[in-house]
Short mmCIF file of C-alpha atoms and ligand atoms in Angstrom, two decimals:
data_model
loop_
_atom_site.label_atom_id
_atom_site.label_comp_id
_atom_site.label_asym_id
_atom_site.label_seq_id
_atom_site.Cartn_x
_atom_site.Cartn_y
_atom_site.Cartn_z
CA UNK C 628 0.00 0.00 0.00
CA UNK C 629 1.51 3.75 -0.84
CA UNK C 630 2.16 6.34 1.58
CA UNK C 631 -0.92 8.31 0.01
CA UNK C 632 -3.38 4.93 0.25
CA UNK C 633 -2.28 4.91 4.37
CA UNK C 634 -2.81 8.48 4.62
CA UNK C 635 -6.36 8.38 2.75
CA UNK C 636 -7.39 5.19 5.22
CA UNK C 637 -6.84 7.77 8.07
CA UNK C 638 -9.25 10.17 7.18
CA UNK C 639 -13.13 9.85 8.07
CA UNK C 640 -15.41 8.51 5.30
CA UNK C 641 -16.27 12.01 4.49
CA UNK C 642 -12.84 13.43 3.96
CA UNK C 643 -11.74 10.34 2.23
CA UNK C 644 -15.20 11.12 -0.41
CA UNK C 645 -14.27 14.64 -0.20
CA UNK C 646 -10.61 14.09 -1.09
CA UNK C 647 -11.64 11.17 -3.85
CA UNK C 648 -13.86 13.79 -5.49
CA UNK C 649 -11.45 16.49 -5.58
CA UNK C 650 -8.69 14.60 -6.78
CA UNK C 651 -9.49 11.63 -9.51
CA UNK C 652 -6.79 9.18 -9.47
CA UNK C 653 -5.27 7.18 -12.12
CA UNK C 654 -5.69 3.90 -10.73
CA UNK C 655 -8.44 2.65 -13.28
CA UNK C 656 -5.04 2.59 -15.47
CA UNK C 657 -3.44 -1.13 -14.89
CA UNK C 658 -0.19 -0.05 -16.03
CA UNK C 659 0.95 -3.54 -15.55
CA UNK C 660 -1.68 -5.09 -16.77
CA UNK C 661 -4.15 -4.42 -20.35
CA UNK C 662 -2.88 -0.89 -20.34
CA UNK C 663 0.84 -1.94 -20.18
CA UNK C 664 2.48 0.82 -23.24
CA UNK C 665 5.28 -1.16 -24.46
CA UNK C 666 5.81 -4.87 -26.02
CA UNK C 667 6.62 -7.36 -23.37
CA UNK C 668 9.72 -8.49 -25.19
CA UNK C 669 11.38 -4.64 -25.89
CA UNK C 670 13.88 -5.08 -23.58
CA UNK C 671 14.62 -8.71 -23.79
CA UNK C 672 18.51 -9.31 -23.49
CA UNK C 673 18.85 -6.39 -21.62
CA UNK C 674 20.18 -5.66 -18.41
CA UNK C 675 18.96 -3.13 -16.12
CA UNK C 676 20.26 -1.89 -12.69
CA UNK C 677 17.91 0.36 -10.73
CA UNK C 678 19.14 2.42 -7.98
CA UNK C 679 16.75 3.13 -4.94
CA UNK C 680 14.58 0.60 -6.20
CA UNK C 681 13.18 -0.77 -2.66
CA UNK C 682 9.70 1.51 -2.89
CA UNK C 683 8.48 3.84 -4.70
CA UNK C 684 9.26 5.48 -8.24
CA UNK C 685 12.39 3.27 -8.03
CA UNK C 686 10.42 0.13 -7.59
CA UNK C 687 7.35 0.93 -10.05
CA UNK C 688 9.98 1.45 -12.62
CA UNK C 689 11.83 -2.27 -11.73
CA UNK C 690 8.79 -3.67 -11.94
CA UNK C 691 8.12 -1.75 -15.81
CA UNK C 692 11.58 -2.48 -16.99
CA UNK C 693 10.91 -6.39 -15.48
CA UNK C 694 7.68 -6.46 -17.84
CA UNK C 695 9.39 -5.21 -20.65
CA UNK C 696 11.34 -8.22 -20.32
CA UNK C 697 14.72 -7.35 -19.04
CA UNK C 698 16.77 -8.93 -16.12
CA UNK C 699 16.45 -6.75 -13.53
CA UNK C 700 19.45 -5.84 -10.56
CA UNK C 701 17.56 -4.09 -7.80
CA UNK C 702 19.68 -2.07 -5.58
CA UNK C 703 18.79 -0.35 -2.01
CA UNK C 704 19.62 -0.75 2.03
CA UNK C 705 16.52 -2.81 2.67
CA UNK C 706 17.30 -6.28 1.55
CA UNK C 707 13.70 -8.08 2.73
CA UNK C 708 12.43 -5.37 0.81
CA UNK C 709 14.75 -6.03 -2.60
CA UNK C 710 13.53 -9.63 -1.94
CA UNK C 711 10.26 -9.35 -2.22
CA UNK C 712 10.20 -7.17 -4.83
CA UNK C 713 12.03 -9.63 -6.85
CA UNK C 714 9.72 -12.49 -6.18
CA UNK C 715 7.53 -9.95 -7.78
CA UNK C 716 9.37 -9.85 -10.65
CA UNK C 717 9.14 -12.85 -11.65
CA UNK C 718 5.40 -13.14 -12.09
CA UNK C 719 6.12 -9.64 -14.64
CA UNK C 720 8.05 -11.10 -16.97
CA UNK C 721 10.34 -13.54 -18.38
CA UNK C 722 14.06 -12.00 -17.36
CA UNK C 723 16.14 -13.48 -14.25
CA UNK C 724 16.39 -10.52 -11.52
CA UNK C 725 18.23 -10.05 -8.26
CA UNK C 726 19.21 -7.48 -5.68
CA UNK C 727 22.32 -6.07 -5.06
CA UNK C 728 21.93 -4.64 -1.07
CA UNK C 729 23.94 -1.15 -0.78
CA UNK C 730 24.28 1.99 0.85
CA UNK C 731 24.96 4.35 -2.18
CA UNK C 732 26.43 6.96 0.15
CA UNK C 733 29.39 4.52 0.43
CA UNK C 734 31.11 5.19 -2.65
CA UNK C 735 33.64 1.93 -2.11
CA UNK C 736 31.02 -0.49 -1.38
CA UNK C 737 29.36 0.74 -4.55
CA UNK C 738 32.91 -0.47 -6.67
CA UNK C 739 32.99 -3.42 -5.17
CA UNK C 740 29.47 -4.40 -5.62
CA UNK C 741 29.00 -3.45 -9.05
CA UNK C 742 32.59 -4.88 -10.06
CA UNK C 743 31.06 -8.34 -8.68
CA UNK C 744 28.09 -7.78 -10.30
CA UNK C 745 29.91 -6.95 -13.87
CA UNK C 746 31.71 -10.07 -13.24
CA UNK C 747 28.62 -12.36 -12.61
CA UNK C 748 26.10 -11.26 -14.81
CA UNK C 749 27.63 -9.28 -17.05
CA UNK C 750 27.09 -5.98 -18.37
CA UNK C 751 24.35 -3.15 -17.44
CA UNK C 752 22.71 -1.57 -20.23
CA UNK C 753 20.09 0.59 -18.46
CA UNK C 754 21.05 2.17 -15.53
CA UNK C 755 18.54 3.93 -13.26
CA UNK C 756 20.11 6.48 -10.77
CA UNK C 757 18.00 7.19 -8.14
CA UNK C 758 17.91 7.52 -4.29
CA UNK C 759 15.67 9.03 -1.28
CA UNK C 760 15.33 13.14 -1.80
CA UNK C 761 17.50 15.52 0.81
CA UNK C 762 15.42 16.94 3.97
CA UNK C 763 13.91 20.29 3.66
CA UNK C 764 13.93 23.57 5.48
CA UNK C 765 15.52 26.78 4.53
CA UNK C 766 18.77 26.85 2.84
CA UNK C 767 20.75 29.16 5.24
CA UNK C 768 20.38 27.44 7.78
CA UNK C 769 22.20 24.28 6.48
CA UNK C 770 25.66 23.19 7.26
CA UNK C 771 28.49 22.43 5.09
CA UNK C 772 27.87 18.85 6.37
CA UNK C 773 24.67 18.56 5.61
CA UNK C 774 25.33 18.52 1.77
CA UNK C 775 27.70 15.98 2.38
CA UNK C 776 24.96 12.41 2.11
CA UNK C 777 22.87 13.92 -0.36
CA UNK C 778 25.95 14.62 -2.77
CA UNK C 779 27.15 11.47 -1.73
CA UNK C 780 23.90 9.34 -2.21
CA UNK C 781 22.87 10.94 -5.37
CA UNK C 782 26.20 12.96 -7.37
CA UNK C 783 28.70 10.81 -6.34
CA UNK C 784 27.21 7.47 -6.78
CA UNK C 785 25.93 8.18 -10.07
CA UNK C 786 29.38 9.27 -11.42
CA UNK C 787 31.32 6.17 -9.62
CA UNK C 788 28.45 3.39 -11.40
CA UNK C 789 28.13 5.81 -14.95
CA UNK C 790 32.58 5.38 -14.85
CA UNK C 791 32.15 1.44 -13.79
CA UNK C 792 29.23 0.70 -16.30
CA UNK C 793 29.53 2.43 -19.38
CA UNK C 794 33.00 0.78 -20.68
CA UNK C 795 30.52 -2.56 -20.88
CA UNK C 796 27.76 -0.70 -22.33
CA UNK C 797 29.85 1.12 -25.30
CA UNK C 798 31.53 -3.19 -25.67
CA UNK C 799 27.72 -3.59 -26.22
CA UNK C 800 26.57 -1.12 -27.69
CA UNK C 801 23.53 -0.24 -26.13
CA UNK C 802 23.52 1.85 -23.22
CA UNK C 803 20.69 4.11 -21.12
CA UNK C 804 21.22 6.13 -18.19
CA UNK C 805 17.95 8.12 -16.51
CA UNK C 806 18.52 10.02 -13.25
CA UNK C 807 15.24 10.20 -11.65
CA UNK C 808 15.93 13.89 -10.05
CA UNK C 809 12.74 16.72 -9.52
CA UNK C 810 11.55 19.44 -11.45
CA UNK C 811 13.29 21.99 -8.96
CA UNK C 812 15.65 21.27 -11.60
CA UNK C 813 14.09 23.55 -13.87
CA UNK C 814 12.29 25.93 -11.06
CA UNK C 815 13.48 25.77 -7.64
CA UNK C 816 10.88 24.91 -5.41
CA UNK C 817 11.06 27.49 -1.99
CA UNK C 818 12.04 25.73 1.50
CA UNK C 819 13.92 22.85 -0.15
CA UNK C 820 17.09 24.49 -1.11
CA UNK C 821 19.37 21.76 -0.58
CA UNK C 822 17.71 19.55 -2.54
CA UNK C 823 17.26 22.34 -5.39
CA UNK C 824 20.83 22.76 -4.99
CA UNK C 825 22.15 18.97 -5.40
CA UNK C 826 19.03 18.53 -8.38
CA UNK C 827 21.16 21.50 -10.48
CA UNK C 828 24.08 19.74 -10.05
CA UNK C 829 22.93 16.68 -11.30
CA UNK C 830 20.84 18.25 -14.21
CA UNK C 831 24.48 19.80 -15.27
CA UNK C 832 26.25 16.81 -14.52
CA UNK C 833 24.23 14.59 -17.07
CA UNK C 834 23.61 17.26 -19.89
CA UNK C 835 27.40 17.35 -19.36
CA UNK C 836 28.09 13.61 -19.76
CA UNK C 837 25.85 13.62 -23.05
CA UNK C 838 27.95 15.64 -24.81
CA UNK C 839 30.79 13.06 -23.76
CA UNK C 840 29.06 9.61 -23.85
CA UNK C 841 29.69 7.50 -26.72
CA UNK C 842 26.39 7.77 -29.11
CA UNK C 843 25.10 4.32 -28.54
CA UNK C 844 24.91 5.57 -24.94
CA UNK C 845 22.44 7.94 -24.25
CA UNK C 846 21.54 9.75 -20.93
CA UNK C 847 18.18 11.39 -19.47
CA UNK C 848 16.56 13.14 -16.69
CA UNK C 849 13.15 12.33 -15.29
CA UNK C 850 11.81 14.86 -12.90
CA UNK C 851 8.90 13.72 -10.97
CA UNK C 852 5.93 16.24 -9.86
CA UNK C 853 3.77 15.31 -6.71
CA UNK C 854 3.94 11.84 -7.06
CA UNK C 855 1.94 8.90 -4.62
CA UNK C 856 5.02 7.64 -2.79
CA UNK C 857 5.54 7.51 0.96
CA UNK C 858 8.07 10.26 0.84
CA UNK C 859 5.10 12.92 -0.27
CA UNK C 860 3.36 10.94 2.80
CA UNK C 861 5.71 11.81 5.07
CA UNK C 862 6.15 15.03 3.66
CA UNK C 863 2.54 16.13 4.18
CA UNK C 864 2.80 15.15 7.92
CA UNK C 865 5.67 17.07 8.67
CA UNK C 866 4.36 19.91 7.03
CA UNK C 867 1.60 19.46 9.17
CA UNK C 868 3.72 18.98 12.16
CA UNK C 869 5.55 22.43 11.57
CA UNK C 870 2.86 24.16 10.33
CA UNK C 871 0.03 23.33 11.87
CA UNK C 872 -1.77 22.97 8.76
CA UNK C 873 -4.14 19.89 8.40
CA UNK C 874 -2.58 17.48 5.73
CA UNK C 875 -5.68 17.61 3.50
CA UNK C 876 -4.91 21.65 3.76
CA UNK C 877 -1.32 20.87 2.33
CA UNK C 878 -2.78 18.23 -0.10
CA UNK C 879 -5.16 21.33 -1.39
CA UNK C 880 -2.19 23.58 -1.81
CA UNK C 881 -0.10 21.21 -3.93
CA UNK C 882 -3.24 20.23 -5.92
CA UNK C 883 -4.04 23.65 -6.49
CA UNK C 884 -0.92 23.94 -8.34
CA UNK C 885 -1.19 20.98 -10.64
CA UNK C 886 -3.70 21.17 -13.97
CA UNK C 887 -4.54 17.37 -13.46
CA UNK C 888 -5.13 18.02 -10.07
CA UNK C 889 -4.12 14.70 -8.73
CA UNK C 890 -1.10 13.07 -7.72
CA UNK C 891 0.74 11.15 -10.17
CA UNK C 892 1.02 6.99 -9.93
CA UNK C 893 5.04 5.66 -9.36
CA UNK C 894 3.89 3.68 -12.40
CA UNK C 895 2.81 6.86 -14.76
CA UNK C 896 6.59 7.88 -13.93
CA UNK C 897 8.32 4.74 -14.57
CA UNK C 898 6.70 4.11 -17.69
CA UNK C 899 8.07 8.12 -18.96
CA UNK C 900 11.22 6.61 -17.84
CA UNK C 901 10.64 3.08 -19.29
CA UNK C 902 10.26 4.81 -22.47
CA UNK C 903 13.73 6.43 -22.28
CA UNK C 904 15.17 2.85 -22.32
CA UNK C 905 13.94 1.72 -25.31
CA UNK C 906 15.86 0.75 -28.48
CA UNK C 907 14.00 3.61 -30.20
CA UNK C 908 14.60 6.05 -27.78
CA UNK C 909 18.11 6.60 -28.94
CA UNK C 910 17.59 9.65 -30.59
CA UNK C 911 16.54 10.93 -27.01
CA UNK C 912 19.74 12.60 -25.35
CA UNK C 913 20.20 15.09 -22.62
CA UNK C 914 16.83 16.32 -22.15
CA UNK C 915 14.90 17.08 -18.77
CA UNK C 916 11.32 14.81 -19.08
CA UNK C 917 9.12 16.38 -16.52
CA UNK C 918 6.52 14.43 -15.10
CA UNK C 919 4.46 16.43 -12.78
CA UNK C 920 0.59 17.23 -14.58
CA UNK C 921 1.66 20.18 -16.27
CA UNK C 922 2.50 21.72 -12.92
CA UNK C 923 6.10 23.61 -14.22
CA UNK C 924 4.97 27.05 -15.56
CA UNK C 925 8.11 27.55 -17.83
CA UNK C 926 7.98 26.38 -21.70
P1 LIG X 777 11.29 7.25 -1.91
O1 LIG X 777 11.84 7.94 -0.71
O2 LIG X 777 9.94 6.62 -1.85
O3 LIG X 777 12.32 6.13 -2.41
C1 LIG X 777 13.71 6.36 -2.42
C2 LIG X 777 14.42 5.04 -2.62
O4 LIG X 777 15.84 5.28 -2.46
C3 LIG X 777 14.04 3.98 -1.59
O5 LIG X 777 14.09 2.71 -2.18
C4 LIG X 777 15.17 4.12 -0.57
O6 LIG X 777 15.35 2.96 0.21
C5 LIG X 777 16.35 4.38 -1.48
N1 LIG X 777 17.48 5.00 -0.80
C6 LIG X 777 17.48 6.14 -0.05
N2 LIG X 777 18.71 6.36 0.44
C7 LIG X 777 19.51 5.36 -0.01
C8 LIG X 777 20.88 5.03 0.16
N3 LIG X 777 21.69 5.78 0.91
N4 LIG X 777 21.36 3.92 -0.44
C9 LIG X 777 20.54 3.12 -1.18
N5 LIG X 777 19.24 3.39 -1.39
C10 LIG X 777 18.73 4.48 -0.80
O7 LIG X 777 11.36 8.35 -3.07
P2 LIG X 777 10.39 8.53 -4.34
O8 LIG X 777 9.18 9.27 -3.92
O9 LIG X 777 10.27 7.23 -5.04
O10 LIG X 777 11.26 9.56 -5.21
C11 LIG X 777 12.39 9.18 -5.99
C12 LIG X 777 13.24 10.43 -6.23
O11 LIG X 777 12.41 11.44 -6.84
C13 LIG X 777 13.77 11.05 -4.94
O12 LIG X 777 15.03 11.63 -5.14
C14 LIG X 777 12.73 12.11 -4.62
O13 LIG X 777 13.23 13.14 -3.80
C15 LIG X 777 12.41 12.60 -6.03
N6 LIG X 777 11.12 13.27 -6.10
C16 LIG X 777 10.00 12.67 -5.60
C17 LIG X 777 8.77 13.35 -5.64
C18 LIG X 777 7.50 12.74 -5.08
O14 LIG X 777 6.46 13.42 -5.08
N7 LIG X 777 7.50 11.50 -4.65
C19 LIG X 777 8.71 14.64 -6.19
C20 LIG X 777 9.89 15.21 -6.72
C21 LIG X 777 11.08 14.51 -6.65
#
């Protein structure tokens, strides 16, 4: 169940109609299911490592890439959780998966697990850099140190796997790298500052690195809008917490600024970014997808 579903079952029957009403989901979509976008055999033969993949947009997007047909290497700290979501896997489609448990602040343990990895099952062809957002609050009031895991987590660990995994991937030929970042990226979104800060960097970084990549290698960002994880969950609440404004109050003032107004589903992400993995997405290189209902003003 998402963070959004446990936060809807604690509201009274009225607030829960109230809040259905206001804000039609996309759950009569089964993205996995008869609506599924893509042929079930598009990524057959490929290999796919996805970063921060033990809930949310980093899961939904396994689980897309899995029913596309590739073998899937799910990486995160939670390894019951990587487990599971493997067994999952396996019902998708018809690739062998497996997890690969990390801490992608620790930039050795990332070498040695992905060297292991390279060795065992060969090379990665998609590679899905992701990890948990930094914490909010305003930016002058943050430390030097407190850049220090969020670089680490998201800047650093992308470079040290793009250096390890794209020799095997230009060997190959194929190669596709999606960062799955915000759309602060493009207009920085007030009281999060260090995250606004580290999502620059890594829009620069990649735009960067696709000027440099090999062409057979191409590399993308995907910048979520409101989506229905846990971390927009637990965002609401400590809004609330600080605030003092109810969580259906916040939930208003986010939806007020989205044309869908709704959340978007993990899965209406991870199939944007699905579709940046595809052989005939090659022609796709260095752009910023935003996926957020049409909330960024900017053209
Ligand atoms: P999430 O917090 O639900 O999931 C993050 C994943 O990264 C989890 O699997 C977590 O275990 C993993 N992770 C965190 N730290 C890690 C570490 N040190 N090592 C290994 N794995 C680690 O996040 P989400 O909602 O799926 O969002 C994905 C990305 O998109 C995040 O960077 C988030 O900030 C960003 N984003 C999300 C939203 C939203 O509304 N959900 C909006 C804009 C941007």
């Amino acid at each position: 169940m998402t963070g959004w579903s446990n936060w809807m079952q604690s509201l009274t029957g009225f607030e829960q109609q109230k809040s259905l009403r206001r804000a039609p989901s996309a759950g009569y979509m089964d993205l996995l299911g008869n609506d599924y976008p893509y042929s079930t055999s598009a990524l057959t033969g490929k290999h796919a490592l996805v970063c921060g993949a033990s809930k949310g947009i980093g899961a939904a997007t396994a689980k897309m890439l899995a029913k596309a047909g590739a073998d899937v290497t799910v990486c995160a700290r939670n390894e019951e959780a990587l487990k599971q979501l493997c067994q999952e896997l396996e019902t998708l489609g018809s690739g062998h998966h497996q997890t690969m448990v990390l801490d992608l602040e620790d930039t050795e343990s990332i070498r040695g697990a992905v060297s292991e990895l390279l060795q065992q099952r060969g090379t990665v062809h998609i590679l899905i850099n992701n990890a948990g957002g930094p914490p909010g609050g305003p930016l002058l009031e943050n430390t030097l140190g407190d850049f220090d895991a969020p670089f680490k987590r998201h800047l650093y660990a992308s470079h040290t796997l793009t250096q390890l995994i794209t020799p095997g991937m230009e060997q190959d030929g194929y190669g596709r790298i999606v960062q799955i970042i915000s759309t602060s990226v493009k207009e920085p979104i007030p009281n999060i500052g260090l995250s606004n800060t580290l999502r620059g960097a890594m829009a620069s970084w990649a735009k960067s690195l696709s000027r440099e990549l090999p062409p057979c290698i191409t590399i993308n960002n995907v910048l979520p809008g409101f989506t229905n994880t846990e971390r927009l969950g637990s965002l609401a609440s400590s809004i609330n917490q600080r605030t003092g404004k109810s969580v259906e109050e916040v939930h208003d003032g986010w939806m007020s600024q989205v044309p869908i107004e709704r959340l978007i589903e993990p899965l209406e992400t991870a199939s944007a970014i699905t579709f940046l993995t595809l052989p005939a997405s090659g022609g796709i290189r260095g752009v910023s997808l935003a996926v957020d209902g049409g909330r960024l003003r900017g053209i």
